[in-house]
Short mmCIF file of C-alpha atoms in Angstrom, two decimals:
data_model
loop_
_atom_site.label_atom_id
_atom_site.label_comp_id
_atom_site.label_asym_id
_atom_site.label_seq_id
_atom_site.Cartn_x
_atom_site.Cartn_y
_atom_site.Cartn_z
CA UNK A 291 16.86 3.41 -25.52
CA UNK A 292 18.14 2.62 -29.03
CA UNK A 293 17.29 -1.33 -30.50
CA UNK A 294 20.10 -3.16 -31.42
CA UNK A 295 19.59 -6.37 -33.52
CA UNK A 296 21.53 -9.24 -31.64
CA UNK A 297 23.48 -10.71 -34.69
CA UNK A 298 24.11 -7.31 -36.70
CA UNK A 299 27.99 -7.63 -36.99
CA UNK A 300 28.68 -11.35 -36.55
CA UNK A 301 26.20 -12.87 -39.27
CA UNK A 302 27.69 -16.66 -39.33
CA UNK A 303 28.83 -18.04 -43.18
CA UNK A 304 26.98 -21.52 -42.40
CA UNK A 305 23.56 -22.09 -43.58
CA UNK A 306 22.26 -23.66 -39.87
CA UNK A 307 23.96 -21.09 -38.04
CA UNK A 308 23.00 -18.39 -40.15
CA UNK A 309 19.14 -19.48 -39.95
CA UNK A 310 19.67 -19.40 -36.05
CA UNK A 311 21.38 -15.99 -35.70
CA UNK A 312 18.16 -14.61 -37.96
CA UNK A 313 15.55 -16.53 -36.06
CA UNK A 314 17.26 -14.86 -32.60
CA UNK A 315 17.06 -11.14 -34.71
CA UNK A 316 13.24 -11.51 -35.88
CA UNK A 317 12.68 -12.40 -32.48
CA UNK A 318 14.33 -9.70 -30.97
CA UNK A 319 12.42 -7.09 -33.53
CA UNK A 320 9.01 -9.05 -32.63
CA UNK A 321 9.37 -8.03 -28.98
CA UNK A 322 10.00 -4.48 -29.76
CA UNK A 323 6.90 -4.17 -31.81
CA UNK A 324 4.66 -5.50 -29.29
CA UNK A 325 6.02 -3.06 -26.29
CA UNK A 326 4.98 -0.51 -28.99
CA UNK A 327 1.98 -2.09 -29.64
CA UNK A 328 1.00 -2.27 -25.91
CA UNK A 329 2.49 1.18 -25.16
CA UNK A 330 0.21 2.05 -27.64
CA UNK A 331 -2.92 0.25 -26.31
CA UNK A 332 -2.34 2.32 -22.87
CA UNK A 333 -1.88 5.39 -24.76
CA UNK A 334 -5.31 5.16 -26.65
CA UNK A 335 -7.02 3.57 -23.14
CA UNK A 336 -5.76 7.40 -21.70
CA UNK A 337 -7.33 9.26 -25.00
CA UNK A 338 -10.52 7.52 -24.31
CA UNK A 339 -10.30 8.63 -21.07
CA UNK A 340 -9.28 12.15 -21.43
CA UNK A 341 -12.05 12.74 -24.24
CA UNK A 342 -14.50 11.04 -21.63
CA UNK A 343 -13.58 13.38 -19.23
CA UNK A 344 -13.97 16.77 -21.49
CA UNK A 345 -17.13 15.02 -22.75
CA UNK A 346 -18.51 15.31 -18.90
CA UNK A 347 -16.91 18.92 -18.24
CA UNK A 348 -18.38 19.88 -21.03
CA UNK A 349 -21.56 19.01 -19.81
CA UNK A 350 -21.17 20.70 -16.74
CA UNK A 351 -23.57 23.89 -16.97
CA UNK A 352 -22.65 26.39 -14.37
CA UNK A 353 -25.17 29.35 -13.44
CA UNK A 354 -24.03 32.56 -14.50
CA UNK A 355 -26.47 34.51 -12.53
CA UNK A 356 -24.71 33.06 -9.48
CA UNK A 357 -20.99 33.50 -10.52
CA UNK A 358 -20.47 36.57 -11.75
CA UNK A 359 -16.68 36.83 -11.01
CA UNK A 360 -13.75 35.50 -10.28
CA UNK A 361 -12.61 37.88 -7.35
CA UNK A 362 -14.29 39.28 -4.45
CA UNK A 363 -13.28 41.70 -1.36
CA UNK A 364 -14.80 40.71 2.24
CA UNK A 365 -14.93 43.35 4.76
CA UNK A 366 -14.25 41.58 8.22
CA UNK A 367 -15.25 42.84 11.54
CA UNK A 368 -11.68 44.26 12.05
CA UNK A 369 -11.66 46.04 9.34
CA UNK A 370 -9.56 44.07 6.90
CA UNK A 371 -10.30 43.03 3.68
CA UNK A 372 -10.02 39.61 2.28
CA UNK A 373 -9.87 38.59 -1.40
CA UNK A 374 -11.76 35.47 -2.53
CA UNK A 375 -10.96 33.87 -5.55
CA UNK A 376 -13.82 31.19 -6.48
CA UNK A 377 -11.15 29.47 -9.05
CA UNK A 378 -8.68 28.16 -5.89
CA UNK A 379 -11.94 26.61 -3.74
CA UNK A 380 -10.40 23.39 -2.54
CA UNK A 381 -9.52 24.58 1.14
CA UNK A 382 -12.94 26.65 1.58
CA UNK A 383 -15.21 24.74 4.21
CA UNK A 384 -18.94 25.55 3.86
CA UNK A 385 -21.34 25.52 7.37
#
Protein backbone atom coordinates (compact mmCIF):
# COMPACT_ATOMS: atom_id res chain seq x y z
CA UNK A 1 0.00 0.00 0.00
CA UNK A 2 1.73 3.17 -1.25
CA UNK A 3 1.26 6.67 1.21
CA UNK A 4 -0.13 9.40 -0.43
CA UNK A 5 0.10 12.87 1.27
CA UNK A 6 -3.57 14.32 1.33
CA UNK A 7 -2.80 17.88 -0.09
CA UNK A 8 0.13 16.91 -2.62
CA UNK A 9 -1.45 18.48 -5.82
CA UNK A 10 -3.91 21.07 -4.50
CA UNK A 11 -1.54 23.13 -2.05
CA UNK A 12 -4.00 26.33 -1.45
CA UNK A 13 -2.23 30.09 -2.34
CA UNK A 14 -3.76 31.52 1.09
CA UNK A 15 -1.69 31.65 4.12
CA UNK A 16 -4.74 30.04 6.58
CA UNK A 17 -5.57 27.56 4.13
CA UNK A 18 -2.23 26.67 3.28
CA UNK A 19 -1.29 26.16 7.15
CA UNK A 20 -4.43 23.81 7.27
CA UNK A 21 -3.74 21.66 4.18
CA UNK A 22 0.02 21.14 5.89
CA UNK A 23 -1.27 20.53 9.36
CA UNK A 24 -3.80 17.66 7.62
CA UNK A 25 -0.27 16.27 5.61
CA UNK A 26 2.05 16.13 8.88
CA UNK A 27 -0.73 14.45 10.32
CA UNK A 28 -1.25 12.06 7.81
CA UNK A 29 2.80 11.24 7.75
CA UNK A 30 2.59 11.04 11.78
CA UNK A 31 0.17 8.12 11.53
CA UNK A 32 2.24 6.26 9.11
CA UNK A 33 5.26 6.41 11.29
CA UNK A 34 3.65 5.09 14.25
CA UNK A 35 1.99 1.86 12.34
CA UNK A 36 5.74 1.43 11.55
CA UNK A 37 6.74 2.07 14.80
CA UNK A 38 4.23 -0.44 16.30
CA UNK A 39 4.73 -2.94 13.43
CA UNK A 40 8.00 -2.69 14.57
CA UNK A 41 7.43 -3.18 18.35
CA UNK A 42 5.59 -6.65 17.35
CA UNK A 43 8.35 -7.51 15.15
CA UNK A 44 11.12 -7.19 17.90
CA UNK A 45 8.40 -8.78 20.69
CA UNK A 46 8.66 -12.05 17.94
CA UNK A 47 12.75 -11.77 17.84
CA UNK A 48 12.71 -11.91 21.54
CA UNK A 49 10.71 -14.69 21.30
CA UNK A 50 12.29 -16.67 18.63
CA UNK A 51 15.89 -16.15 20.27
CA UNK A 52 14.10 -17.32 23.61
CA UNK A 53 13.04 -20.23 22.04
CA UNK A 54 16.60 -21.35 20.34
CA UNK A 55 18.04 -20.25 23.71
CA UNK A 56 15.84 -23.30 25.35
CA UNK A 57 16.44 -25.82 22.29
CA UNK A 58 19.65 -25.18 22.64
CA UNK A 59 19.65 -26.29 25.97
CA UNK A 60 17.98 -29.31 25.28
CA UNK A 61 20.74 -32.17 25.72
CA UNK A 62 19.62 -35.32 24.10
CA UNK A 63 21.44 -38.79 24.92
CA UNK A 64 23.35 -40.07 22.19
CA UNK A 65 23.84 -43.43 23.62
CA UNK A 66 20.06 -43.80 23.31
CA UNK A 67 19.49 -42.34 19.75
CA UNK A 68 21.72 -43.61 17.59
CA UNK A 69 19.68 -43.11 14.33
CA UNK A 70 17.23 -41.75 12.61
CA UNK A 71 15.69 -44.96 10.90
CA UNK A 72 14.89 -48.30 12.10
CA UNK A 73 13.30 -51.68 10.51
CA UNK A 74 10.72 -53.69 12.86
CA UNK A 75 10.17 -57.22 12.06
CA UNK A 76 6.38 -57.93 12.89
CA UNK A 77 4.91 -61.22 13.63
CA UNK A 78 3.70 -61.49 9.96
CA UNK A 79 6.63 -61.05 8.64
CA UNK A 80 6.62 -57.46 7.44
CA UNK A 81 8.88 -54.91 8.09
CA UNK A 82 8.13 -51.50 9.33
CA UNK A 83 10.36 -48.40 9.14
CA UNK A 84 10.48 -46.03 12.12
CA UNK A 85 11.64 -42.73 11.76
CA UNK A 86 12.25 -41.08 15.40
CA UNK A 87 12.22 -37.44 13.56
CA UNK A 88 8.12 -37.75 12.60
CA UNK A 89 7.11 -38.98 16.48
CA UNK A 90 3.96 -36.98 16.95
CA UNK A 91 1.37 -39.88 16.17
CA UNK A 92 3.51 -42.67 18.14
CA UNK A 93 1.53 -43.65 21.43
CA UNK A 94 3.78 -45.12 24.17
CA UNK A 95 2.12 -48.04 26.77
Amino acid sequence: MAFEMPHKHDLAIDGQTLRGQMIENFEAIEQVINRILTKQSELEKEIRSLEKLYQDLDKVELNSELVTDTGSAIDGNDGQTTSLDINQTENITLN
